[in-house]
Amino acid sequence: GGAQCWGDNTYGQLGNNATTNSSVPVDVTGLGSGVVAVEAGSSHTCAVTVAGSVLCWGYNSNNQLGNGTTTQSSTPVAVTGLSSGVVAVAAGGDHTCVLTTAGGVKCWGRNHRGQLGNNATTNSSVPVDVSGLTSGVTAVAAGEGHTCALTAAGGVKCWGANWFGQLGNNATTDSSVPVDVSGLTSGVTAAATGWGHTCVLTAAGGVKCWGHNGVGQLGNNATTSSSVPVDVSGLSSGVTAMAAGYYHTCALTTAGGAQCWGDNTYGQLGNNASTSSSEPVDVSGLTSGVTAVDAGWYHTCALTTAGGVRCWGDNQLGQLGNNTTTSSSVPVDVS
C-alpha cells in the first residue's frame, strides 16, 4: 500500500522531499503504506488513503493541491476537508477532482474554463461541489481543462473547456456546469480524458471518443475533430479498459493485449515506430499478459499479469523508470 514515483520532479511531484528528477522509482515521503489509489496530473500528484482521505504534492500555483495555499510541496499535504469519505481521485492539468462515498464529485484548483463545474470560473484552493453532482456518480476523469463523470445510470456528463468539442455535447462552447454527452445517457462503464479529447468504454466492450483529433487520437481513421462521440475503428467490442494521454489513446483488450492510437512522435504508441496512427495499432510484445494501461503526456505504461510495470515513449525526464533518459518506441521494464 505504498506509493512510488519517477520522472519529472521540477515541482516536487515525485513527493520525495526533493526537486531532482529520477529515472527510477523513489518512495513518496510518509506514504510507505495505507494508499489505495494514486493519480498523476500535469505537474502534481494525489493519493487516496485507506481512511478515505486525500493527499497531494507537487505544483500548486493554481491551487491544485487543495490545501488552501498556492505553495508547492515536495511532500504530501492533506486536502482541506477531505480527511475521509473519498473513494477515487482524478488529477488533471491544473485541477483535481474526487468521487465521494455518497457518489458526489468535488473539485479544486484552476477554473479558468469552468473545469471545477461549480458554475464559476474562479480558482479554488479548497474542494467545491460540482453543480448537480452531489450523488449518483460512479467515476470521474480530469483532463487538461475539462472534467467528465460517469453516472450510475451509465451516462456521461462533462464540463469545462470545449474548444475542440471535448464535452461531447455537439457544441464548442465552454460550460462551467455539467452537460450531457450526446447519445450517451446510458451504456457506458468507464471514461478517460486527454488534453482535448475524451473517450469512453461501453457495456458492449467498445470504445467511443470525441474532441480534438489533430493526430488521430479519436481512432476513427480520420484527423477531424468531433463534438459528438465517434466509434474507434475496429474496437466495437473486446475492450476492458482504456486510457487517454495528451494526444494519444490506448485500450486493453479481453485477450490482455494493449493497443494505442494518435500521436507517436516519441514512440508513445509502442509499435516500434514514430509515425502517428488514426486507428489502433498493437503495442510491441504486449498482445497478451496486460491487466491495466495508463497514458501520460507523451508516454504510456502497462501493468502485467506478473505484477510488473512496462513503459514506452518519451523518457527525457526519466518517466519510463528504466534508469535512463532515452526514449523508447517499444515497452521497457521499470527498474
Coordinates of C-alpha atoms in Angstrom, one line a residue:
G1 CA 0.0 0.0 0.0
G2 CA 2.9 2.4 -0.5
A3 CA 3.4 5.0 -3.3
Q4 CA 6.4 5.3 -5.5
C5 CA 7.0 7.8 -8.3
W6 CA 9.6 8.6 -11.0
G7 CA 10.3 11.1 -13.8
D8 CA 10.0 14.9 -13.7
N9 CA 10.3 16.4 -10.3
T10 CA 10.7 20.1 -11.1
Y11 CA 7.9 21.0 -8.7
G12 CA 8.3 18.1 -6.2
Q13 CA 5.7 16.0 -7.9
L14 CA 7.6 12.8 -7.0
G15 CA 6.9 13.5 -3.4
N16 CA 10.3 12.5 -2.0
N17 CA 11.1 15.8 -0.4
A18 CA 13.3 16.8 -3.4
T19 CA 13.1 18.5 -6.7
T20 CA 15.6 16.4 -8.7
N21 CA 14.3 14.2 -11.5
S22 CA 14.5 10.4 -11.0
S23 CA 14.8 7.8 -13.7
V24 CA 14.0 5.0 -11.2
P25 CA 11.1 4.8 -8.7
V26 CA 11.5 6.6 -5.4
D27 CA 9.4 6.3 -2.3
V28 CA 6.9 9.1 -1.6
T29 CA 7.6 10.6 1.8
G30 CA 5.3 9.3 4.5
L31 CA 3.4 7.0 2.2
G32 CA 5.1 3.7 2.7
S33 CA 1.7 2.1 3.4
G34 CA -2.0 2.9 3.5
V35 CA -2.5 4.1 0.0
V36 CA -5.4 2.6 -2.2
A37 CA -5.1 4.8 -5.3
V38 CA -2.7 7.3 -6.8
E39 CA -3.2 9.7 -9.7
A40 CA -0.7 11.9 -11.6
G41 CA -1.7 15.3 -13.1
S42 CA 0.4 17.6 -15.3
S43 CA 2.8 18.6 -12.5
H44 CA 1.1 17.4 -9.3
T45 CA 0.2 14.0 -7.8
C46 CA -2.5 12.9 -5.4
A47 CA -3.3 9.7 -3.4
V48 CA -6.3 8.3 -1.6
T49 CA -5.7 6.5 1.7
V50 CA -7.4 3.6 3.3
A51 CA -9.1 6.1 5.6
G52 CA -10.7 7.8 2.6
S53 CA -8.6 10.9 2.9
V54 CA -6.7 12.7 0.1
L55 CA -3.1 13.9 0.0
C56 CA -1.5 15.8 -2.8
W57 CA 2.0 17.1 -3.7
G58 CA 3.9 19.0 -6.4
Y59 CA 2.9 22.2 -8.3
N60 CA 0.4 24.4 -6.6
S61 CA 0.3 27.8 -8.3
N62 CA -3.3 27.2 -9.4
N63 CA -4.4 25.7 -6.0
Q64 CA -4.4 22.1 -7.4
L65 CA -3.1 20.7 -4.1
G66 CA -6.3 21.8 -2.4
N67 CA -4.7 22.8 0.9
G68 CA -5.8 26.4 0.9
T69 CA -2.5 27.7 -0.4
T70 CA -0.6 28.3 -3.7
T71 CA 2.7 27.0 -2.2
Q72 CA 4.2 23.9 -4.0
S73 CA 5.1 21.0 -1.8
S74 CA 7.6 18.2 -2.4
T75 CA 5.9 16.0 0.2
P76 CA 2.2 15.1 0.6
V77 CA -0.1 17.6 2.1
A78 CA -3.7 17.0 3.3
V79 CA -6.5 18.3 1.1
T80 CA -8.8 20.6 3.2
G81 CA -12.0 19.0 4.3
L82 CA -11.2 15.6 2.8
S83 CA -9.9 13.5 5.8
S84 CA -12.5 10.8 5.0
G85 CA -15.3 9.8 2.6
V86 CA -13.3 9.7 -0.7
V87 CA -13.2 6.6 -2.9
A88 CA -11.3 8.0 -6.0
V89 CA -9.2 10.9 -7.2
A90 CA -8.6 12.4 -10.7
A91 CA -5.7 14.8 -11.3
G92 CA -6.0 17.0 -14.4
G93 CA -3.8 19.7 -15.9
D94 CA -4.0 22.1 -13.0
H95 CA -7.1 20.9 -11.2
T96 CA -8.1 17.9 -9.2
C97 CA -11.4 16.1 -8.5
V98 CA -12.6 13.4 -6.2
L99 CA -15.5 10.9 -6.0
T100 CA -17.1 10.7 -2.6
T101 CA -18.7 7.7 -0.9
A102 CA -22.0 9.4 -1.4
G103 CA -21.4 9.4 -5.2
G104 CA -20.8 13.1 -5.3
V105 CA -18.0 15.0 -7.1
K106 CA -15.8 17.7 -5.6
C107 CA -13.1 19.7 -7.4
W108 CA -10.4 22.3 -6.7
G109 CA -7.6 24.2 -8.5
R110 CA -7.6 26.1 -11.8
N111 CA -11.1 27.0 -13.1
H112 CA -10.5 29.4 -16.0
R113 CA -12.6 27.2 -18.3
G114 CA -15.1 26.1 -15.7
Q115 CA -13.4 22.7 -15.1
L116 CA -14.4 22.7 -11.5
G117 CA -18.0 22.5 -12.5
N118 CA -19.3 24.9 -9.8
N119 CA -20.9 27.4 -12.2
A120 CA -17.9 29.7 -11.8
T121 CA -14.6 30.4 -13.5
T122 CA -12.6 31.4 -10.3
N123 CA -9.9 29.2 -9.0
S124 CA -10.5 27.4 -5.7
S125 CA -7.8 26.4 -3.2
V126 CA -10.3 24.0 -1.4
P127 CA -12.8 21.5 -2.7
V128 CA -16.1 22.7 -4.1
D129 CA -19.2 20.7 -5.1
V130 CA -19.8 20.1 -8.8
S131 CA -23.2 21.6 -9.6
G132 CA -25.9 18.9 -9.7
L133 CA -23.5 16.1 -8.9
T134 CA -23.7 15.6 -5.1
S135 CA -24.8 11.9 -5.7
G136 CA -25.3 9.4 -8.5
V137 CA -21.7 9.3 -9.9
T138 CA -19.6 6.2 -10.1
A139 CA -16.4 7.5 -11.7
V140 CA -14.6 10.8 -12.5
A141 CA -11.9 11.8 -15.0
A142 CA -9.9 15.0 -15.3
G143 CA -8.3 16.3 -18.5
E144 CA -6.2 19.4 -19.2
G145 CA -9.1 21.8 -18.9
H146 CA -12.2 19.7 -18.7
T147 CA -13.7 17.0 -16.5
C148 CA -16.1 14.2 -17.0
A149 CA -18.2 12.0 -14.8
L150 CA -19.9 8.6 -15.2
T151 CA -23.3 8.3 -13.7
A152 CA -24.9 5.3 -12.0
A153 CA -27.3 5.1 -15.0
G154 CA -24.3 4.6 -17.3
G155 CA -24.4 8.1 -18.7
V156 CA -21.6 10.7 -19.1
K157 CA -21.6 14.3 -18.2
C158 CA -18.7 16.7 -18.9
W159 CA -17.8 20.3 -18.1
G160 CA -15.1 22.9 -18.6
A161 CA -13.1 23.6 -21.8
N162 CA -14.9 22.7 -25.0
W163 CA -12.9 24.4 -27.8
F164 CA -12.5 21.1 -29.7
G165 CA -15.8 19.6 -28.7
Q166 CA -14.3 17.6 -25.8
L167 CA -17.5 17.9 -23.8
G168 CA -19.3 15.9 -26.4
N169 CA -22.5 17.9 -26.4
N170 CA -22.4 18.8 -30.1
A171 CA -21.0 22.3 -29.3
T172 CA -17.7 24.1 -28.9
T173 CA -18.7 26.4 -26.1
D174 CA -17.2 26.0 -22.6
S175 CA -19.5 25.1 -19.8
S176 CA -19.0 25.7 -16.0
V177 CA -21.7 23.2 -15.2
P178 CA -22.1 19.5 -16.3
V179 CA -23.7 18.9 -19.7
D180 CA -24.9 15.5 -21.1
V181 CA -22.7 13.9 -23.7
S182 CA -24.8 13.4 -26.9
G183 CA -26.2 9.9 -27.2
L184 CA -24.5 8.6 -24.0
T185 CA -27.2 8.7 -21.4
S186 CA -26.6 5.0 -20.6
G187 CA -24.5 2.1 -21.6
V188 CA -21.1 3.5 -20.5
T189 CA -18.8 1.7 -18.0
A190 CA -15.7 3.9 -17.9
A191 CA -14.4 7.3 -19.1
A192 CA -11.0 8.8 -19.8
T193 CA -9.9 12.3 -20.6
G194 CA -6.9 13.6 -22.5
W195 CA -5.7 17.1 -23.2
G196 CA -8.5 18.0 -25.6
H197 CA -10.3 14.7 -26.1
T198 CA -12.5 12.2 -24.2
C199 CA -13.1 8.5 -24.6
V200 CA -15.5 6.0 -23.0
L201 CA -15.8 2.3 -22.7
T202 CA -19.3 0.9 -23.5
A203 CA -21.1 -2.0 -21.9
A204 CA -20.6 -3.9 -25.2
G205 CA -16.8 -3.5 -24.8
G206 CA -16.5 -0.9 -27.5
V207 CA -14.7 2.5 -27.4
K208 CA -16.1 5.8 -28.4
C209 CA -14.1 9.1 -28.5
W210 CA -14.8 12.8 -29.1
G211 CA -13.0 16.2 -29.1
H212 CA -9.6 17.1 -30.6
N213 CA -8.4 14.8 -33.4
G214 CA -5.5 16.6 -35.0
V215 CA -3.2 13.5 -34.9
G216 CA -5.9 10.7 -34.9
Q217 CA -6.4 10.4 -31.2
L218 CA -10.1 9.7 -31.7
G219 CA -9.1 6.5 -33.5
N220 CA -11.8 6.7 -36.2
N221 CA -9.3 6.7 -39.1
A222 CA -9.6 10.5 -39.5
T223 CA -8.0 13.7 -38.2
T224 CA -11.0 15.9 -38.0
S225 CA -12.2 16.9 -34.5
S226 CA -15.7 15.8 -33.4
S227 CA -18.0 17.4 -30.9
V228 CA -20.0 14.1 -30.6
P229 CA -18.9 10.6 -29.9
V230 CA -17.4 8.5 -32.8
D231 CA -16.6 4.8 -32.8
V232 CA -12.9 3.8 -32.6
S233 CA -12.0 1.7 -35.7
G234 CA -12.0 -2.0 -35.0
L235 CA -12.9 -1.6 -31.3
S236 CA -16.7 -2.0 -31.2
S237 CA -16.2 -4.9 -28.7
G238 CA -13.5 -6.8 -26.9
V239 CA -12.1 -3.9 -24.8
T240 CA -12.0 -4.0 -21.0
A241 CA -10.2 -0.7 -20.2
M242 CA -8.8 2.4 -21.9
A243 CA -6.7 5.5 -21.1
A244 CA -6.3 8.9 -22.7
G245 CA -3.0 10.8 -22.8
Y246 CA -2.0 14.2 -24.2
Y247 CA -2.6 13.4 -27.9
H248 CA -2.9 9.6 -27.8
T249 CA -5.2 6.9 -26.5
C250 CA -4.7 3.3 -25.5
A251 CA -7.0 0.3 -24.9
L252 CA -6.7 -3.0 -23.1
T253 CA -8.4 -6.0 -24.8
T254 CA -10.1 -9.0 -23.4
A255 CA -7.1 -11.0 -24.5
G256 CA -4.9 -8.9 -22.3
G257 CA -3.3 -7.0 -25.2
A258 CA -2.6 -3.3 -25.5
Q259 CA -3.5 -1.2 -28.5
C260 CA -2.8 2.5 -29.0
W261 CA -3.6 5.3 -31.5
G262 CA -2.9 9.0 -32.1
D263 CA 0.4 10.9 -31.7
N264 CA 3.5 8.8 -31.9
T265 CA 6.2 11.5 -32.0
Y266 CA 8.1 9.9 -29.1
G267 CA 7.0 6.3 -29.7
Q268 CA 4.2 6.5 -27.2
L269 CA 2.1 4.1 -29.3
G270 CA 4.7 1.4 -28.5
N271 CA 4.7 -0.1 -32.0
N272 CA 8.4 0.4 -32.7
A273 CA 7.7 3.4 -34.9
S274 CA 7.3 7.2 -34.6
T275 CA 4.5 7.7 -37.1
S276 CA 1.1 8.8 -35.8
S277 CA -1.8 6.5 -36.4
S278 CA -5.5 7.4 -36.6
E279 CA -6.6 3.8 -35.8
P280 CA -5.4 1.3 -33.2
V281 CA -2.1 -0.4 -33.5
D282 CA -0.7 -3.3 -31.4
V283 CA 1.9 -2.4 -28.7
S284 CA 5.0 -4.5 -29.5
G285 CA 5.3 -7.6 -27.3
L286 CA 2.1 -6.8 -25.4
T287 CA -0.6 -8.7 -27.3
S288 CA -1.3 -10.5 -24.0
G289 CA -0.4 -10.5 -20.4
V290 CA -1.5 -6.9 -19.6
T291 CA -4.0 -6.1 -16.8
A292 CA -4.0 -2.3 -16.9
V293 CA -2.8 0.5 -19.1
D294 CA -2.4 4.3 -18.5
A295 CA -1.3 7.1 -20.7
G296 CA 0.7 10.2 -19.7
W297 CA 1.8 13.3 -21.6
Y298 CA 4.0 11.6 -24.2
H299 CA 4.5 8.2 -22.6
T300 CA 2.4 5.1 -21.7
C301 CA 2.7 2.4 -19.1
A302 CA 1.2 -1.0 -18.6
L303 CA 0.7 -3.4 -15.6
T304 CA 1.4 -7.0 -16.4
T305 CA -0.2 -10.2 -15.1
A306 CA 3.1 -10.9 -13.3
G307 CA 2.7 -7.6 -11.4
G308 CA 5.4 -5.8 -13.2
V309 CA 5.3 -2.4 -15.0
R310 CA 6.5 -1.7 -18.5
C311 CA 6.6 1.8 -20.1
W312 CA 7.3 3.3 -23.5
G313 CA 7.5 6.7 -25.3
D314 CA 9.2 9.9 -24.2
N315 CA 11.9 9.5 -21.5
Q316 CA 13.7 12.8 -21.4
L317 CA 12.8 13.2 -17.7
G318 CA 13.2 9.5 -16.7
Q319 CA 9.4 8.9 -16.9
L320 CA 9.9 5.4 -18.2
G321 CA 11.6 4.4 -15.0
N322 CA 14.3 2.3 -16.6
N323 CA 17.3 4.2 -15.2
T324 CA 17.9 6.0 -18.5
T325 CA 16.7 9.2 -20.2
T326 CA 16.5 7.6 -23.6
S327 CA 13.1 7.4 -25.2
S328 CA 11.8 4.1 -26.4
S329 CA 9.2 3.1 -29.0
V330 CA 8.8 -0.3 -27.5
P331 CA 8.0 -1.3 -23.9
V332 CA 10.8 -1.3 -21.4
D333 CA 10.8 -2.7 -17.8
V334 CA 10.6 -0.2 -15.0
S335 CA 13.6 -0.8 -12.7

